[in-house]
Amino acid sequence: MNKKMLIGLCYGNGYGFQSGAWRMPGVDPKSYGDFDVVVKHAQAAERGKFHFVFLPDAFGRLADVENEPPAETLDVMLTLGAIARETSHIGLLATASTTFNEPYNVARQFKALDVMSHGRAGWNAVTSSSNDAAANYGVNIPSSEDRYGRAHEAVQLVQALWGSWGCDAWVHDQASGVFAKQGQIRPINLQGKYVGSRGPLYIPPSEQGQPIIVHAGGSHNAHELAGRFASVVIGAVFTIEDARAQREAFRAAAKCYGRDPDEIKFFAGIMTTITKDRRTALDRRIQLTENHFSQRIAYLQQMLGIPLYENPLDEPLTKEQLANARPSPYDPRSANALKIAKEGWSLRDIIAHGVIDYHPVIVGPGVEAADHMQEWFEAGACDGFWILPDVFHDGIDAFVDEVVPILQERGLFHKDYEGKTLRENLGVPDQYGIDPRLKK
Amino acid sequence: MNKKMLIGLCYGNGYGFQSGAWRMPGVDPKSYGDFDVVVKHAQAAERGKFHFVFLPDAFGRLADVENEPPAETLDVMLTLGAIARETSHIGLLATASTTFNEPYNVARQFKALDVMSHGRAGWNAVTSSSNDAAANYGVNIPSSEDRYGRAHEAVQLVQALWGSWGCDAWVHDQASGVFAKQGQIRPINLQGKYVGSRGPLYIPPSEQGQPIIVHAGGSHNAHELAGRFASVVIGAVFTIEDARAQREAFRAAAKCYGRDPDEIKFFAGIMTTITKDRRTALDRRIQLTENHFSQRIAYLQQMLGIPLYENPLDEPLTKEQLANARPSPYDPRSANALKIAKEGWSLRDIIAHGVIDYHPVIVGPGVEAADHMQEWFEAGACDGFWILPDVFHDGIDAFVDEVVPILQERGLFHKDYEGKTLRENLGVPDQYGIDPRLKK
């Protein structure tokens, strides 16, 4: 088997993806907004030959700011700009809403990042579905139909702006005095129902032509948008069956748009706490998540369909409870929760296994992460993984030092970057302007 | 006289403010988009203790891309982010349109730059008046009334978002687990005629609280907007009288809004070609502007009211021509053009003096720039200058080495930065949130 898996780092506030990360030993509590720290973390991922760093954007929702930092970085573009200057190969994926940004502004800023980074940028084009996001703009969230309608127009328009200079238009010939070939720089003159632009954009091609498109979401609308435009899909899936079905849906959508399904790479998330053994990892997660403990027991009750509020935290569930437990059909995480419970872990440890997190969780030595990733990858559940470390301070290094070498040894992960651009490293085709197959 | 002048660098495409800059010896023709070059230029300005680097934004108008690069940098925010990481004191002013940006997007990005740079950011809030700019967004340019109406709301809203965290809200206390004081982080709930936002913003205060506001423009509407909000005004003026009148209009407007007029700093532009003597400077400008030569002669005819198309380029104007010449009352540059012509310079050299440029032009040794700046500054024409060098490659260094020391010797310019933040260095007051005097 020759195909290798792809790996990206999901990055946020500078602390990590567990709410208590900012309080851990060695973590500077002022890391939020400290770009020295951001760059150090990205360099750690590049040392591990990660394909990209990926920045979500939840519009700074402050869920519980008394106890927890905002989820994301100060600003996705400034963060990736800083990383671009101080790394050389890692890809740079930022989220920007198609609903709350003008396409021309997205086009110029992502193309600038692409040129600045010598061809390493990608745009995670999302429609933003929350009323919290809309409230920042003084509006209500538009309907799904309008959001996706605008998204299709916006991505098309942005790609057209990216392609408004011909590939060879920029000649910058000092001797003849020709800066660029006027005839190869054309207005785009697109006017849709939602957005429009005359163009052209003023920015020449990058080393990879233009940024890649990324999408995150799992609905039918997401399949359509990603199938049409995306090279990378950031998935949210809990089981191999789930993941395989999602991946196939995106591949089928790509095919509908006349694309080779292999052009679209589906990524499954994993949240990682990598330590020397399971016990150390569980203790670390208990320390990281104590704020959410009682809330999570309430969830677990629903997932297993049994009352747990009187259970002692340090005891396993009773035989009777385990016999009565039924995984909830409404929560795809439930079967795994029951499996962990049946292994005899205490209630505290069941929760610490991350059975109520947003993605599959690895809590233990590196080989457990490697085994999980190999199993999913070989089952055709995904083309790669996006990693959400518990604490960035030491969690990225733990993955790089304890998981990556095993994957490399097993022939599952590249030992070095294949090329200089993100497209080369992901193995997605060159592109410039709107893909002619996509014109409708 | 104790008061010192302020100096900022106007920065653009990486080449310089003369159209031929990209073809000059030593200039890399691929500088457009080369951030190593951008950072080197900003570091040169910081060596000269410049107060800020200022980035205009003309939405990438490609006036004559066959012969000339786009006027501005790839992207103002990514450029300033890179400069922030590799300098320590110089201020960072970027232009962003109030018409073509959502206030929430401006608020987050500029505040992020401010935190990232440890309190050195400023927002040049302009309304964008051109149909070319509007065409990038698929719309017609709104009326001046609507543009300025939206601008007043947008700046208020952005400042409210900047102040949505109390000054001391961010405690990040690892021991107690208090990240921030929830009670000091408040939604802003502003809804105007044009824009609205609930907030709060998720970004804590910077070392200077929040970015300063800058405005560029000279109309009555500009006086109003700047008088209400701005700490810096980027002026476009050709004579001391012009400048003094503009400066007074801005100061009067500030007073109307209950502010101390000294809180608003008026900057006059100067375009510089600094060399060892006038002849060398003229030859350099002839080389830089040859593309525009015939067009400029046509302008000069109109400014002086005499036909020039048959004049030999290397001869002065005839006595008869000089006697018949009348400075055009419609062009404030005309009197200076006639003065230069009467000094006996050839037609080519008259043009090379920059009599048809967008700002007063210094063509000669550093002392000529210093004299000009001293005269204007002591006449109360401005609080400082924004410098537009002909070629960045050596033009910034020429100013720093040949003009700055003279100004320092004369006690007109500081010898080092007064503080760490832009507000400290400009001498403008601390601010956090909307200035309570400005609430209407």
Coordinates of N, CA and C in Angstrom, one line a residue, chain A residues 151-269:
Chain A
A151 N -22.8 31.3 -0.8 CA -21.5 30.6 -0.8 C -21.1 30.1 -2.2
H152 N -22.0 29.5 -2.9 CA -21.6 29.1 -4.3 C -21.2 30.3 -5.1
E153 N -21.9 31.3 -5.1 CA -21.5 32.5 -5.8 C -20.2 33.1 -5.3
A154 N -20.0 33.1 -4.0 CA -18.8 33.8 -3.4 C -17.5 33.0 -3.8
V155 N -17.6 31.7 -3.7 CA -16.4 30.9 -4.0 C -16.1 31.0 -5.5
Q156 N -17.1 31.0 -6.3 CA -16.9 31.1 -7.8 C -16.2 32.5 -8.1
L157 N -16.8 33.5 -7.4 CA -16.3 34.9 -7.7 C -14.8 35.0 -7.2
V158 N -14.6 34.5 -6.0 CA -13.2 34.6 -5.5 C -12.2 33.8 -6.4
Q159 N -12.6 32.6 -6.8 CA -11.7 31.9 -7.7 C -11.5 32.6 -9.1
A160 N -12.6 33.3 -9.5 CA -12.4 34.1 -10.7 C -11.4 35.2 -10.5
L161 N -11.6 35.9 -9.4 CA -10.6 37.0 -9.1 C -9.2 36.5 -9.0
W162 N -9.0 35.3 -8.3 CA -7.7 34.7 -8.2 C -7.1 34.4 -9.6
G163 N -8.0 34.2 -10.6 CA -7.5 33.8 -11.9 C -7.5 35.0 -12.9
S164 N -7.7 36.2 -12.3 CA -7.9 37.3 -13.3 C -6.6 37.8 -13.9
W165 N -5.5 37.4 -13.3 CA -4.2 37.5 -14.0 C -3.9 36.2 -14.7
G166 N -3.6 36.2 -16.0 CA -3.1 35.0 -16.6 C -1.9 34.5 -15.9
C167 N -1.7 33.2 -16.1 CA -0.6 32.5 -15.4 C 0.8 33.2 -15.7
D168 N 0.9 33.7 -16.9 CA 2.2 34.2 -17.3 C 2.2 35.8 -17.5
A169 N 1.1 36.4 -16.9 CA 0.9 37.8 -17.1 C 2.0 38.7 -16.5
W170 N 2.6 38.2 -15.4 CA 3.5 39.1 -14.6 C 4.9 38.8 -15.2
V171 N 5.4 39.7 -16.0 CA 6.8 39.5 -16.6 C 7.9 40.3 -15.9
H172 N 7.5 41.4 -15.3 CA 8.5 42.3 -14.6 C 9.8 42.3 -15.2
D173 N 9.9 42.7 -16.5 CA 11.1 42.8 -17.2 C 11.7 44.2 -17.2
Q174 N 12.7 44.4 -16.4 CA 13.3 45.7 -16.2 C 13.8 46.3 -17.5
A175 N 14.4 45.4 -18.3 CA 15.1 46.0 -19.5 C 14.1 46.6 -20.4
S176 N 13.0 45.8 -20.7 CA 12.0 46.3 -21.7 C 11.0 47.3 -21.0
G177 N 10.9 47.3 -19.7 CA 10.0 48.1 -19.0 C 8.6 47.5 -19.0
V178 N 8.4 46.3 -19.4 CA 7.1 45.7 -19.3 C 6.9 45.1 -17.9
F179 N 6.0 45.6 -17.2 CA 5.7 45.1 -15.8 C 4.8 43.8 -15.9
A180 N 3.7 44.0 -16.7 CA 2.8 42.9 -16.9 C 2.1 43.0 -18.2
K181 N 1.6 41.8 -18.7 CA 1.0 41.8 -20.0 C -0.5 42.2 -19.8
Q182 N -0.8 43.5 -20.2 CA -2.1 44.0 -20.0 C -3.2 43.1 -20.6
G183 N -2.9 42.5 -21.7 CA -3.9 41.7 -22.4 C -4.2 40.4 -21.6
Q184 N -3.4 40.0 -20.7 CA -3.6 38.8 -19.9 C -4.2 39.1 -18.6
I185 N -4.6 40.3 -18.3 CA -5.2 40.7 -17.0 C -6.6 41.2 -17.3
R186 N -7.6 40.4 -16.9 CA -8.9 40.7 -17.4 C -9.9 40.9 -16.3
P187 N -10.9 41.8 -16.5 CA -12.0 42.0 -15.5 C -12.7 40.6 -15.5
I188 N -13.4 40.4 -14.4 CA -14.2 39.1 -14.3 C -15.7 39.3 -14.6
N189 N -16.2 40.6 -14.3 CA -17.6 40.9 -14.6 C -18.6 39.8 -14.2
L190 N -18.5 39.4 -12.9 CA -19.5 38.5 -12.5 C -20.5 39.2 -11.6
Q191 N -21.8 38.9 -11.9 CA -22.8 39.5 -11.0 C -23.9 38.4 -10.8
G192 N -24.0 38.0 -9.5 CA -24.9 37.0 -9.2 C -26.1 37.5 -8.4
K193 N -26.9 36.6 -7.8 CA -28.0 37.0 -7.1 C -27.6 37.7 -5.7
Y194 N -26.5 37.2 -5.2 CA -26.0 37.7 -3.9 C -24.8 38.6 -3.9
V195 N -23.9 38.3 -4.8 CA -22.6 39.0 -4.8 C -22.2 39.3 -6.2
G196 N -21.3 40.3 -6.4 CA -20.8 40.5 -7.7 C -19.4 41.2 -7.6
S197 N -18.7 41.3 -8.7 CA -17.5 42.0 -8.8 C -17.0 42.2 -10.2
R198 N -16.4 43.3 -10.5 CA -15.9 43.6 -11.8 C -14.5 43.0 -12.0
G199 N -13.7 43.2 -10.9 CA -12.3 42.9 -11.0 C -11.5 43.8 -11.9
P200 N -10.3 43.4 -12.4 CA -9.6 42.2 -11.9 C -9.0 42.4 -10.5
L201 N -8.5 41.4 -9.9 CA -7.7 41.5 -8.7 C -6.3 42.0 -9.2
Y202 N -5.6 42.6 -8.3 CA -4.3 43.2 -8.6 C -3.1 42.3 -8.3
I203 N -3.4 41.1 -7.8 CA -2.3 40.3 -7.3 C -1.9 39.2 -8.3
P204 N -0.6 39.1 -8.6 CA -0.2 38.1 -9.5 C -0.3 36.6 -8.9
P205 N -0.1 35.6 -9.8 CA -0.2 34.2 -9.3 C 0.8 33.9 -8.2
S206 N 0.5 33.0 -7.3 CA 1.5 32.5 -6.4 C 2.2 31.2 -7.0
E207 N 3.1 30.6 -6.3 CA 3.8 29.4 -6.7 C 2.8 28.3 -6.9
Q208 N 1.7 28.3 -6.2 CA 0.7 27.2 -6.5 C -0.5 27.7 -7.3
G209 N -0.3 28.9 -7.9 CA -1.4 29.4 -8.7 C -2.3 30.2 -7.8
Q210 N -3.1 29.5 -7.0 CA -4.1 30.2 -6.1 C -4.3 29.2 -4.9
P211 N -4.9 29.8 -3.8 CA -5.2 29.0 -2.6 C -6.1 27.8 -2.9
I212 N -6.0 26.8 -2.1 CA -7.0 25.7 -2.2 C -8.3 26.1 -1.5
I213 N -9.4 25.4 -1.8 CA -10.6 25.6 -1.0 C -10.8 24.4 -0.1
V214 N -11.2 24.8 1.1 CA -11.5 23.8 2.2 C -12.9 24.0 2.6
H215 N -13.6 23.0 3.1 CA -14.9 23.2 3.6 C -15.1 22.3 4.8
A216 N -15.9 22.7 5.8 CA -16.2 22.0 7.0 C -17.7 21.9 7.2
G217 N -18.2 20.7 7.3 CA -19.6 20.5 7.4 C -20.0 19.2 7.0
G218 N -21.2 18.7 7.3 CA -21.6 17.4 6.9 C -23.0 17.2 6.3
S219 N -23.6 18.4 6.0 CA -25.0 18.3 5.5 C -25.0 18.1 4.0
H220 N -26.1 17.9 3.4 CA -26.2 17.7 1.9 C -25.7 19.0 1.2
N221 N -26.0 20.1 1.8 CA -25.5 21.4 1.2 C -23.9 21.4 1.2
A222 N -23.4 20.9 2.3 CA -21.9 20.9 2.4 C -21.3 19.9 1.4
H223 N -22.0 18.8 1.2 CA -21.5 17.9 0.1 C -21.4 18.6 -1.2
E224 N -22.5 19.3 -1.5 CA -22.6 20.0 -2.8 C -21.5 21.0 -3.0
L225 N -21.3 21.9 -2.0 CA -20.4 23.0 -2.1 C -18.9 22.4 -2.1
A226 N -18.7 21.5 -1.2 CA -17.3 20.9 -1.2 C -17.1 20.1 -2.4
G227 N -18.1 19.3 -2.9 CA -17.9 18.5 -4.1 C -17.6 19.3 -5.3
R228 N -18.1 20.5 -5.3 CA -17.9 21.4 -6.4 C -16.5 22.1 -6.4
F229 N -16.1 22.5 -5.1 CA -14.9 23.4 -5.1 C -13.7 22.9 -4.2
A230 N -14.0 22.1 -3.2 CA -13.0 21.9 -2.1 C -12.0 20.8 -2.5
S231 N -10.7 21.1 -2.0 CA -9.7 20.1 -2.1 C -9.6 19.3 -0.7
V232 N -10.0 20.0 0.3 CA -9.9 19.4 1.7 C -11.2 19.6 2.4
V233 N -11.7 18.5 3.0 CA -12.9 18.6 3.8 C -12.5 18.3 5.3
I234 N -12.9 19.2 6.2 CA -12.6 19.0 7.6 C -13.9 18.3 8.2
G235 N -13.8 17.0 8.4 CA -15.0 16.3 8.9 C -15.1 16.3 10.4
A236 N -16.3 15.9 10.8 CA -16.6 15.7 12.2 C -17.4 14.4 12.3
V237 N -16.6 13.3 12.6 CA -17.2 11.9 12.6 C -16.7 11.1 13.8
F238 N -17.5 10.2 14.3 CA -17.2 9.5 15.5 C -16.8 8.0 15.3
T239 N -17.3 7.5 14.1 CA -17.0 6.1 13.9 C -16.5 5.9 12.5
I240 N -15.9 4.7 12.3 CA -15.4 4.4 10.9 C -16.5 4.4 9.9
E241 N -17.7 3.9 10.3 CA -18.8 3.8 9.4 C -19.3 5.2 9.0
D242 N -19.5 6.0 10.0 CA -19.8 7.4 9.8 C -18.9 8.1 8.8
A243 N -17.6 7.9 9.1 CA -16.6 8.6 8.3 C -16.6 8.1 6.9
R244 N -16.7 6.8 6.7 CA -16.7 6.2 5.4 C -17.9 6.8 4.6
A245 N -19.0 6.8 5.2 CA -20.2 7.3 4.6 C -20.1 8.8 4.2
Q246 N -19.5 9.6 5.1 CA -19.3 11.0 4.8 C -18.3 11.1 3.6
R247 N -17.2 10.4 3.7 CA -16.2 10.5 2.7 C -16.8 10.2 1.3
E248 N -17.6 9.1 1.3 CA -18.2 8.7 0.0 C -19.1 9.7 -0.5
A249 N -19.9 10.4 0.4 CA -20.8 11.4 -0.1 C -20.1 12.6 -0.7
F250 N -18.9 13.0 -0.1 CA -18.2 14.1 -0.7 C -17.5 13.6 -2.0
R251 N -17.1 12.4 -2.1 CA -16.5 11.9 -3.3 C -17.5 11.8 -4.4
A252 N -18.7 11.4 -4.1 CA -19.7 11.3 -5.1 C -20.1 12.6 -5.6
A253 N -20.2 13.6 -4.7 CA -20.5 15.0 -5.1 C -19.4 15.5 -6.1
A254 N -18.2 15.2 -5.7 CA -17.1 15.7 -6.6 C -17.3 15.1 -8.0
K255 N -17.6 13.8 -8.0 CA -17.8 13.1 -9.3 C -18.9 13.8 -10.1
C256 N -20.0 14.1 -9.4 CA -21.1 14.8 -10.1 C -20.7 16.1 -10.8
Y257 N -19.7 16.8 -10.2 CA -19.2 18.0 -10.8 C -18.0 17.7 -11.8
G258 N -17.9 16.5 -12.2 CA -16.9 16.2 -13.2 C -15.5 16.1 -12.7
R259 N -15.3 16.0 -11.4 CA -14.0 16.0 -10.8 C -13.6 14.5 -10.5
D260 N -12.3 14.3 -10.5 CA -11.8 13.0 -10.0 C -12.0 13.0 -8.4
P261 N -12.7 12.0 -7.9 CA -13.0 12.0 -6.5 C -11.7 12.0 -5.6
D262 N -10.6 11.6 -6.1 CA -9.3 11.6 -5.4 C -8.8 13.1 -5.2
E263 N -9.4 14.0 -5.9 CA -9.0 15.4 -5.7 C -9.5 16.0 -4.4
I264 N -10.5 15.3 -3.7 CA -11.1 15.8 -2.5 C -10.6 14.9 -1.4
K265 N -10.0 15.5 -0.4 CA -9.3 14.8 0.7 C -10.2 15.0 2.0
F266 N -10.6 13.9 2.5 CA -11.5 13.9 3.7 C -10.7 13.7 5.0
F267 N -10.8 14.6 5.9 CA -10.1 14.6 7.2 C -11.0 14.3 8.3
A268 N -10.6 13.3 9.2 CA -11.3 13.0 10.4 C -10.5 13.7 11.6
G269 N -11.3 14.1 12.6 CA -10.6 14.8 13.7 C -10.2 13.8 14.8

